[in-house]
Amino acid sequence: LFSTIDGYLALYILTLNGSTSLVGTMYGTACLVDIPFFYWSDRIYQRVGMKWILFGPVFAYFIRLCSYSFLYNPNLVLCIEPFHALTYALFWGPAVTFVNDVLLKN
């Protein structure tokens, strides 16, 4: 599912008459918002558990994709991009911690 956004979002923004600078800013915003989630991912995982880590990003991904479909002003993509942290960093950081915990038990 991640390839739908990674592969086509920039093209969609350009179709909405967005600039290439906006596309770069969009990806930069997504990366900056990911940093705190990756930093705190272990504590988030320990606090909420893997069940919610799996559910939360899927729900956030649904909201993110629906928000893109209603996008009419390309600049508003910067308001949606922080959801990248919920769909990417909130999943992959704790997933790595979970695998590490499972492997250390065996």
Coordinates of N, CA and C in Angstrom, one line a residue, residues 51-95:
K51 N -0.9 -4.9 19.4 CA -2.2 -4.9 18.8 C -2.6 -3.5 18.3
W52 N -2.4 -2.5 19.2 CA -2.8 -1.1 18.8 C -1.8 -0.5 17.8
I53 N -0.6 -1.0 17.8 CA 0.4 -0.5 16.8 C 0.0 -1.0 15.4
L54 N -0.6 -2.2 15.3 CA -1.0 -2.7 14.0 C -2.3 -2.0 13.6
F55 N -3.2 -1.7 14.5 CA -4.5 -1.1 14.2 C -4.4 0.4 13.9
G56 N -3.6 1.1 14.7 CA -3.5 2.6 14.6 C -3.0 3.0 13.2
P57 N -1.9 2.5 12.7 CA -1.4 2.9 11.4 C -2.4 2.6 10.2
V58 N -3.1 1.5 10.3 CA -4.0 1.1 9.3 C -5.2 2.2 9.3
F59 N -5.6 2.5 10.4 CA -6.7 3.5 10.5 C -6.2 4.9 10.0
A60 N -5.0 5.3 10.4 CA -4.4 6.5 10.0 C -4.2 6.5 8.5
Y61 N -3.8 5.4 7.9 CA -3.6 5.2 6.5 C -4.9 5.4 5.7
F62 N -6.0 4.9 6.3 CA -7.3 5.1 5.7 C -7.7 6.6 5.6
I63 N -7.5 7.3 6.8 CA -7.8 8.7 6.8 C -6.9 9.5 5.9
R64 N -5.6 9.1 5.8 CA -4.7 9.8 4.9 C -5.1 9.6 3.4
L65 N -5.4 8.4 3.0 CA -5.8 8.2 1.6 C -7.1 8.9 1.3
C66 N -8.1 8.9 2.2 CA -9.4 9.6 2.0 C -9.1 11.1 1.9
S67 N -8.2 11.6 2.7 CA -7.9 13.1 2.7 C -7.3 13.5 1.4
Y68 N -6.4 12.6 0.8 CA -5.8 12.9 -0.5 C -6.9 12.9 -1.6
S69 N -7.9 12.1 -1.5 CA -8.9 12.1 -2.5 C -9.8 13.3 -2.5
F70 N -9.9 14.0 -1.3 CA -10.7 15.2 -1.3 C -9.8 16.5 -1.5
L71 N -8.6 16.3 -1.8 CA -7.6 17.4 -1.9 C -8.0 18.2 -3.2
Y72 N -8.2 19.5 -3.0 CA -8.4 20.4 -4.2 C -7.4 21.5 -4.3
N73 N -6.7 21.8 -3.2 CA -5.7 22.8 -3.2 C -4.4 22.1 -3.0
P74 N -3.4 22.1 -3.9 CA -2.2 21.3 -3.7 C -1.4 21.7 -2.4
N75 N -1.5 22.9 -2.0 CA -0.8 23.3 -0.8 C -1.3 22.7 0.5
L76 N -2.5 22.2 0.5 CA -3.1 21.6 1.7 C -2.5 20.2 1.9
V77 N -1.7 19.7 1.0 CA -1.0 18.4 1.2 C -0.1 18.5 2.4
L78 N 0.4 19.7 2.7 CA 1.3 19.8 3.8 C 0.5 19.6 5.2
C79 N -0.8 19.7 5.2 CA -1.6 19.4 6.4 C -1.8 17.9 6.5
I80 N -1.7 17.2 5.4 CA -2.0 15.8 5.4 C -0.7 15.0 5.7
E81 N 0.4 15.5 5.3 CA 1.7 14.8 5.3 C 2.1 14.4 6.7
P82 N 1.8 15.1 7.8 CA 2.1 14.6 9.1 C 1.5 13.2 9.5
F83 N 0.5 12.8 8.7 CA 0.0 11.5 8.9 C 1.0 10.4 8.5
H84 N 2.0 10.8 7.7 CA 3.0 9.9 7.3 C 3.7 9.2 8.6
A85 N 3.9 10.1 9.6 CA 4.5 9.5 10.8 C 3.6 8.5 11.5
L86 N 2.3 8.7 11.4 CA 1.4 7.7 12.0 C 1.3 6.4 11.2
T87 N 1.5 6.5 9.8 CA 1.4 5.3 9.0 C 2.7 4.6 8.8
Y88 N 3.8 5.3 8.9 CA 5.1 4.7 8.6 C 5.9 4.5 9.9
A89 N 6.3 5.6 10.5 CA 7.1 5.5 11.7 C 6.5 4.8 12.9
L90 N 5.2 5.1 13.1 CA 4.5 4.4 14.2 C 4.4 2.9 14.0
F91 N 4.5 2.5 12.7 CA 4.4 1.0 12.5 C 5.8 0.4 12.5
W92 N 6.7 0.9 11.7 CA 8.0 0.3 11.5 C 8.9 0.3 12.7
G93 N 8.9 1.4 13.5 CA 9.7 1.5 14.7 C 9.4 0.4 15.7
P94 N 8.1 0.3 16.1 CA 7.7 -0.7 17.0 C 7.8 -2.1 16.4
A95 N 7.6 -2.3 15.1 CA 7.7 -3.6 14.5 C 9.1 -4.1 14.6

